Amino acid sequence: MPILLYNHGSFCPANITIQERLGYPRSAKLLIIHADDLGLSHSENQASIACFEKGVVNSGSVMVPCPWFPEIAAYSVAHPQLDLGLHLTLTSEWKPYRWGPVLPRTDVPSLIDSGGFLSNNCQVVAEAKLEEVEKELRAQVDRAKQFGIDPTHFDIHMNSLLVFLKRLTKTAVHIRR
């Protein structure tokens, strides 16, 4: 299950709830059905597009490093009203089907495995260099924008950044002592 990174205060005036911002009463209970891993494959894109068009799905997140990213980016540009965010990707978990970083591999060596792909192991992300993680995530955002995507949110593929955040939290606690 992806973790949605959304700062309510920065997008909405203090008195307006997300429900009201979306045109519903303040007390409305809303269900967001989210399509995950867009850009992973042609079939993933087509299934998610069909769900968007039938109103079954109302939110999605795009994996920029994946091979079918350009297809879903073109759909996003043609449908700017969609709630599409970025599924920040630092891992590549499929054995026969892999992808690498957006940046040249030489720029982010701590994020790649011996085959030159993003690792299939979240622990590798936990041990990666902070500067390389930041550079790759910025490159993913920049590439999405270059292709015309205006992301509405960010979430995390395989929760890989949560492992990294544990490391940062430990470091912060150590520094404060």
JSON list of N, CA and C in Angstrom, two decimals, residues 86-129:
[
{"chain": "A", "resi": 86, "resn": "LEU", "atom": "N", "xyz": [3.28, 11.34, -8.61]},
{"chain": "A", "resi": 86, "resn": "LEU", "atom": "CA", "xyz": [4.46, 10.55, -8.94]},
{"chain": "A", "resi": 86, "resn": "LEU", "atom": "C", "xyz": [4.67, 9.48, -7.88]},
{"chain": "A", "resi": 87, "resn": "HIS", "atom": "N", "xyz": [4.93, 8.28, -8.35]},
{"chain": "A", "resi": 87, "resn": "HIS", "atom": "CA", "xyz": [5.23, 7.13, -7.50]},
{"chain": "A", "resi": 87, "resn": "HIS", "atom": "C", "xyz": [6.75, 7.05, -7.45]},
{"chain": "A", "resi": 88, "resn": "LEU", "atom": "N", "xyz": [7.35, 7.79, -6.52]},
{"chain": "A", "resi": 88, "resn": "LEU", "atom": "CA", "xyz": [8.81, 7.92, -6.46]},
{"chain": "A", "resi": 88, "resn": "LEU", "atom": "C", "xyz": [9.44, 6.53, -6.36]},
{"chain": "A", "resi": 89, "resn": "THR", "atom": "N", "xyz": [10.34, 6.25, -7.31]},
{"chain": "A", "resi": 89, "resn": "THR", "atom": "CA", "xyz": [10.81, 4.88, -7.54]},
{"chain": "A", "resi": 89, "resn": "THR", "atom": "C", "xyz": [12.31, 4.77, -7.39]},
{"chain": "A", "resi": 90, "resn": "LEU", "atom": "N", "xyz": [12.72, 3.98, -6.39]},
{"chain": "A", "resi": 90, "resn": "LEU", "atom": "CA", "xyz": [14.14, 3.71, -6.17]},
{"chain": "A", "resi": 90, "resn": "LEU", "atom": "C", "xyz": [14.44, 2.23, -6.18]},
{"chain": "A", "resi": 91, "resn": "THR", "atom": "N", "xyz": [13.44, 1.41, -6.52]},
{"chain": "A", "resi": 91, "resn": "THR", "atom": "CA", "xyz": [13.60, -0.03, -6.57]},
{"chain": "A", "resi": 91, "resn": "THR", "atom": "C", "xyz": [12.99, -0.58, -7.85]},
{"chain": "A", "resi": 92, "resn": "SER", "atom": "N", "xyz": [13.44, -1.77, -8.22]},
{"chain": "A", "resi": 92, "resn": "SER", "atom": "CA", "xyz": [12.96, -2.48, -9.41]},
{"chain": "A", "resi": 92, "resn": "SER", "atom": "C", "xyz": [12.86, -3.95, -9.03]},
{"chain": "A", "resi": 93, "resn": "GLU", "atom": "N", "xyz": [11.68, -4.39, -8.64]},
{"chain": "A", "resi": 93, "resn": "GLU", "atom": "CA", "xyz": [11.53, -5.68, -7.97]},
{"chain": "A", "resi": 93, "resn": "GLU", "atom": "C", "xyz": [11.25, -6.89, -8.87]},
{"chain": "A", "resi": 94, "resn": "TRP", "atom": "N", "xyz": [10.91, -6.70, -10.13]},
{"chain": "A", "resi": 94, "resn": "TRP", "atom": "CA", "xyz": [10.56, -7.82, -11.00]},
{"chain": "A", "resi": 94, "resn": "TRP", "atom": "C", "xyz": [11.83, -8.49, -11.52]},
{"chain": "A", "resi": 95, "resn": "LYS", "atom": "N", "xyz": [11.91, -9.82, -11.43]},
{"chain": "A", "resi": 95, "resn": "LYS", "atom": "CA", "xyz": [13.13, -10.53, -11.84]},
{"chain": "A", "resi": 95, "resn": "LYS", "atom": "C", "xyz": [13.42, -10.41, -13.33]},
{"chain": "A", "resi": 96, "resn": "PRO", "atom": "N", "xyz": [12.50, -10.73, -14.22]},
{"chain": "A", "resi": 96, "resn": "PRO", "atom": "CA", "xyz": [12.87, -10.65, -15.65]},
{"chain": "A", "resi": 96, "resn": "PRO", "atom": "C", "xyz": [12.63, -9.27, -16.28]},
{"chain": "A", "resi": 97, "resn": "TYR", "atom": "N", "xyz": [12.04, -8.36, -15.54]},
{"chain": "A", "resi": 97, "resn": "TYR", "atom": "CA", "xyz": [11.64, -7.06, -16.10]},
{"chain": "A", "resi": 97, "resn": "TYR", "atom": "C", "xyz": [12.16, -5.98, -15.16]},
{"chain": "A", "resi": 98, "resn": "ARG", "atom": "N", "xyz": [13.21, -5.30, -15.55]},
{"chain": "A", "resi": 98, "resn": "ARG", "atom": "CA", "xyz": [13.89, -4.36, -14.65]},
{"chain": "A", "resi": 98, "resn": "ARG", "atom": "C", "xyz": [14.01, -2.99, -15.31]},
{"chain": "A", "resi": 99, "resn": "TRP", "atom": "N", "xyz": [14.27, -2.00, -14.50]},
{"chain": "A", "resi": 99, "resn": "TRP", "atom": "CA", "xyz": [14.50, -0.64, -15.00]},
{"chain": "A", "resi": 99, "resn": "TRP", "atom": "C", "xyz": [15.59, 0.01, -14.15]},
{"chain": "A", "resi": 100, "resn": "GLY", "atom": "N", "xyz": [16.19, 1.00, -14.72]},
{"chain": "A", "resi": 100, "resn": "GLY", "atom": "CA", "xyz": [17.26, 1.71, -14.03]},
{"chain": "A", "resi": 100, "resn": "GLY", "atom": "C", "xyz": [16.79, 3.08, -13.59]},
{"chain": "A", "resi": 101, "resn": "PRO", "atom": "N", "xyz": [17.71, 3.87, -13.09]},
{"chain": "A", "resi": 101, "resn": "PRO", "atom": "CA", "xyz": [17.38, 5.23, -12.65]},
{"chain": "A", "resi": 101, "resn": "PRO", "atom": "C", "xyz": [17.15, 6.14, -13.85]},
{"chain": "A", "resi": 102, "resn": "VAL", "atom": "N", "xyz": [16.59, 7.30, -13.59]},
{"chain": "A", "resi": 102, "resn": "VAL", "atom": "CA", "xyz": [16.43, 8.33, -14.62]},
{"chain": "A", "resi": 102, "resn": "VAL", "atom": "C", "xyz": [17.81, 8.93, -14.94]},
{"chain": "A", "resi": 103, "resn": "LEU", "atom": "N", "xyz": [18.60, 9.15, -13.92]},
{"chain": "A", "resi": 103, "resn": "LEU", "atom": "CA", "xyz": [19.95, 9.71, -14.10]},
{"chain": "A", "resi": 103, "resn": "LEU", "atom": "C", "xyz": [20.89, 8.66, -14.67]},
{"chain": "A", "resi": 104, "resn": "PRO", "atom": "N", "xyz": [22.01, 9.09, -15.25]},
{"chain": "A", "resi": 104, "resn": "PRO", "atom": "CA", "xyz": [23.03, 8.11, -15.65]},
{"chain": "A", "resi": 104, "resn": "PRO", "atom": "C", "xyz": [23.48, 7.29, -14.44]},
{"chain": "A", "resi": 105, "resn": "ARG", "atom": "N", "xyz": [23.71, 6.03, -14.66]},
{"chain": "A", "resi": 105, "resn": "ARG", "atom": "CA", "xyz": [24.09, 5.12, -13.56]},
{"chain": "A", "resi": 105, "resn": "ARG", "atom": "C", "xyz": [25.34, 5.60, -12.82]},
{"chain": "A", "resi": 106, "resn": "THR", "atom": "N", "xyz": [26.22, 6.27, -13.53]},
{"chain": "A", "resi": 106, "resn": "THR", "atom": "CA", "xyz": [27.44, 6.77, -12.90]},
{"chain": "A", "resi": 106, "resn": "THR", "atom": "C", "xyz": [27.16, 7.89, -11.90]},
{"chain": "A", "resi": 107, "resn": "ASP", "atom": "N", "xyz": [25.99, 8.54, -12.01]},
{"chain": "A", "resi": 107, "resn": "ASP", "atom": "CA", "xyz": [25.63, 9.62, -11.08]},
{"chain": "A", "resi": 107, "resn": "ASP", "atom": "C", "xyz": [25.01, 9.10, -9.79]},
{"chain": "A", "resi": 108, "resn": "VAL", "atom": "N", "xyz": [24.51, 7.84, -9.81]},
{"chain": "A", "resi": 108, "resn": "VAL", "atom": "CA", "xyz": [23.82, 7.30, -8.62]},
{"chain": "A", "resi": 108, "resn": "VAL", "atom": "C", "xyz": [24.25, 5.85, -8.36]},
{"chain": "A", "resi": 109, "resn": "PRO", "atom": "N", "xyz": [25.55, 5.58, -8.26]},
{"chain": "A", "resi": 109, "resn": "PRO", "atom": "CA", "xyz": [26.00, 4.19, -8.13]},
{"chain": "A", "resi": 109, "resn": "PRO", "atom": "C", "xyz": [25.49, 3.48, -6.87]},
{"chain": "A", "resi": 110, "resn": "SER", "atom": "N", "xyz": [25.20, 4.21, -5.81]},
{"chain": "A", "resi": 110, "resn": "SER", "atom": "CA", "xyz": [24.74, 3.55, -4.59]},
{"chain": "A", "resi": 110, "resn": "SER", "atom": "C", "xyz": [23.28, 3.06, -4.71]},
{"chain": "A", "resi": 111, "resn": "LEU", "atom": "N", "xyz": [22.59, 3.44, -5.79]},
{"chain": "A", "resi": 111, "resn": "LEU", "atom": "CA", "xyz": [21.20, 3.01, -5.99]},
{"chain": "A", "resi": 111, "resn": "LEU", "atom": "C", "xyz": [21.06, 1.83, -6.94]},
{"chain": "A", "resi": 112, "resn": "ILE", "atom": "N", "xyz": [22.14, 1.44, -7.60]},
{"chain": "A", "resi": 112, "resn": "ILE", "atom": "CA", "xyz": [22.01, 0.38, -8.61]},
{"chain": "A", "resi": 112, "resn": "ILE", "atom": "C", "xyz": [22.67, -0.92, -8.16]},
{"chain": "A", "resi": 113, "resn": "ASP", "atom": "N", "xyz": [22.20, -2.01, -8.77]},
{"chain": "A", "resi": 113, "resn": "ASP", "atom": "CA", "xyz": [22.78, -3.32, -8.46]},
{"chain": "A", "resi": 113, "resn": "ASP", "atom": "C", "xyz": [23.84, -3.68, -9.49]},
{"chain": "A", "resi": 114, "resn": "SER", "atom": "N", "xyz": [24.37, -4.89, -9.41]},
{"chain": "A", "resi": 114, "resn": "SER", "atom": "CA", "xyz": [25.47, -5.30, -10.30]},
{"chain": "A", "resi": 114, "resn": "SER", "atom": "C", "xyz": [25.05, -5.36, -11.76]},
{"chain": "A", "resi": 115, "resn": "GLY", "atom": "N", "xyz": [23.73, -5.46, -12.04]},
{"chain": "A", "resi": 115, "resn": "GLY", "atom": "CA", "xyz": [23.25, -5.47, -13.42]},
{"chain": "A", "resi": 115, "resn": "GLY", "atom": "C", "xyz": [22.98, -4.08, -13.98]},
{"chain": "A", "resi": 116, "resn": "GLY", "atom": "N", "xyz": [23.15, -3.06, -13.15]},
{"chain": "A", "resi": 116, "resn": "GLY", "atom": "CA", "xyz": [22.91, -1.69, -13.60]},
{"chain": "A", "resi": 116, "resn": "GLY", "atom": "C", "xyz": [21.48, -1.22, -13.44]},
{"chain": "A", "resi": 117, "resn": "PHE", "atom": "N", "xyz": [20.68, -2.00, -12.73]},
{"chain": "A", "resi": 117, "resn": "PHE", "atom": "CA", "xyz": [19.29, -1.64, -12.50]},
{"chain": "A", "resi": 117, "resn": "PHE", "atom": "C", "xyz": [19.11, -1.11, -11.08]},
{"chain": "A", "resi": 118, "resn": "LEU", "atom": "N", "xyz": [17.99, -0.43, -10.84]},
{"chain": "A", "resi": 118, "resn": "LEU", "atom": "CA", "xyz": [17.64, -0.11, -9.47]},
{"chain": "A", "resi": 118, "resn": "LEU", "atom": "C", "xyz": [17.49, -1.42, -8.72]},
{"chain": "A", "resi": 119, "resn": "SER", "atom": "N", "xyz": [17.87, -1.44, -7.48]},
{"chain": "A", "resi": 119, "resn": "SER", "atom": "CA", "xyz": [17.88, -2.67, -6.69]},
{"chain": "A", "resi": 119, "resn": "SER", "atom": "C", "xyz": [16.46, -3.21, -6.48]},
{"chain": "A", "resi": 120, "resn": "ASN", "atom": "N", "xyz": [16.36, -4.51, -6.24]},
{"chain": "A", "resi": 120, "resn": "ASN", "atom": "CA", "xyz": [15.08, -5.10, -5.88]},
{"chain": "A", "resi": 120, "resn": "ASN", "atom": "C", "xyz": [14.93, -5.20, -4.36]},
{"chain": "A", "resi": 121, "resn": "ASN", "atom": "N", "xyz": [15.85, -4.60, -3.64]},
{"chain": "A", "resi": 121, "resn": "ASN", "atom": "CA", "xyz": [15.92, -4.72, -2.19]},
{"chain": "A", "resi": 121, "resn": "ASN", "atom": "C", "xyz": [15.86, -3.33, -1.55]},
{"chain": "A", "resi": 122, "resn": "CYS", "atom": "N", "xyz": [14.85, -3.11, -0.72]},
{"chain": "A", "resi": 122, "resn": "CYS", "atom": "CA", "xyz": [14.70, -1.80, -0.06]},
{"chain": "A", "resi": 122, "resn": "CYS", "atom": "C", "xyz": [15.87, -1.49, 0.86]},
{"chain": "A", "resi": 123, "resn": "GLN", "atom": "N", "xyz": [16.55, -2.52, 1.36]},
{"chain": "A", "resi": 123, "resn": "GLN", "atom": "CA", "xyz": [17.70, -2.29, 2.24]},
{"chain": "A", "resi": 123, "resn": "GLN", "atom": "C", "xyz": [18.81, -1.55, 1.51]},
{"chain": "A", "resi": 124, "resn": "VAL", "atom": "N", "xyz": [18.96, -1.79, 0.21]},
{"chain": "A", "resi": 124, "resn": "VAL", "atom": "CA", "xyz": [19.97, -1.07, -0.58]},
{"chain": "A", "resi": 124, "resn": "VAL", "atom": "C", "xyz": [19.65, 0.42, -0.56]},
{"chain": "A", "resi": 125, "resn": "VAL", "atom": "N", "xyz": [18.37, 0.76, -0.68]},
{"chain": "A", "resi": 125, "resn": "VAL", "atom": "CA", "xyz": [17.95, 2.16, -0.61]},
{"chain": "A", "resi": 125, "resn": "VAL", "atom": "C", "xyz": [18.29, 2.73, 0.76]},
{"chain": "A", "resi": 126, "resn": "ALA", "atom": "N", "xyz": [18.07, 1.94, 1.80]},
{"chain": "A", "resi": 126, "resn": "ALA", "atom": "CA", "xyz": [18.37, 2.41, 3.17]},
{"chain": "A", "resi": 126, "resn": "ALA", "atom": "C", "xyz": [19.84, 2.74, 3.34]},
{"chain": "A", "resi": 127, "resn": "GLU", "atom": "N", "xyz": [20.70, 2.07, 2.59]},
{"chain": "A", "resi": 127, "resn": "GLU", "atom": "CA", "xyz": [22.14, 2.28, 2.72]},
{"chain": "A", "resi": 127, "resn": "GLU", "atom": "C", "xyz": [22.70, 3.20, 1.63]},
{"chain": "A", "resi": 128, "resn": "ALA", "atom": "N", "xyz": [21.84, 3.69, 0.75]},
{"chain": "A", "resi": 128, "resn": "ALA", "atom": "CA", "xyz": [22.29, 4.56, -0.35]},
{"chain": "A", "resi": 128, "resn": "ALA", "atom": "C", "xyz": [22.77, 5.91, 0.18]},
{"chain": "A", "resi": 129, "resn": "LYS", "atom": "N", "xyz": [23.51, 6.60, -0.65]},
{"chain": "A", "resi": 129, "resn": "LYS", "atom": "CA", "xyz": [23.99, 7.93, -0.28]},
{"chain": "A", "resi": 129, "resn": "LYS", "atom": "C", "xyz": [22.84, 8.94, -0.42]}
]
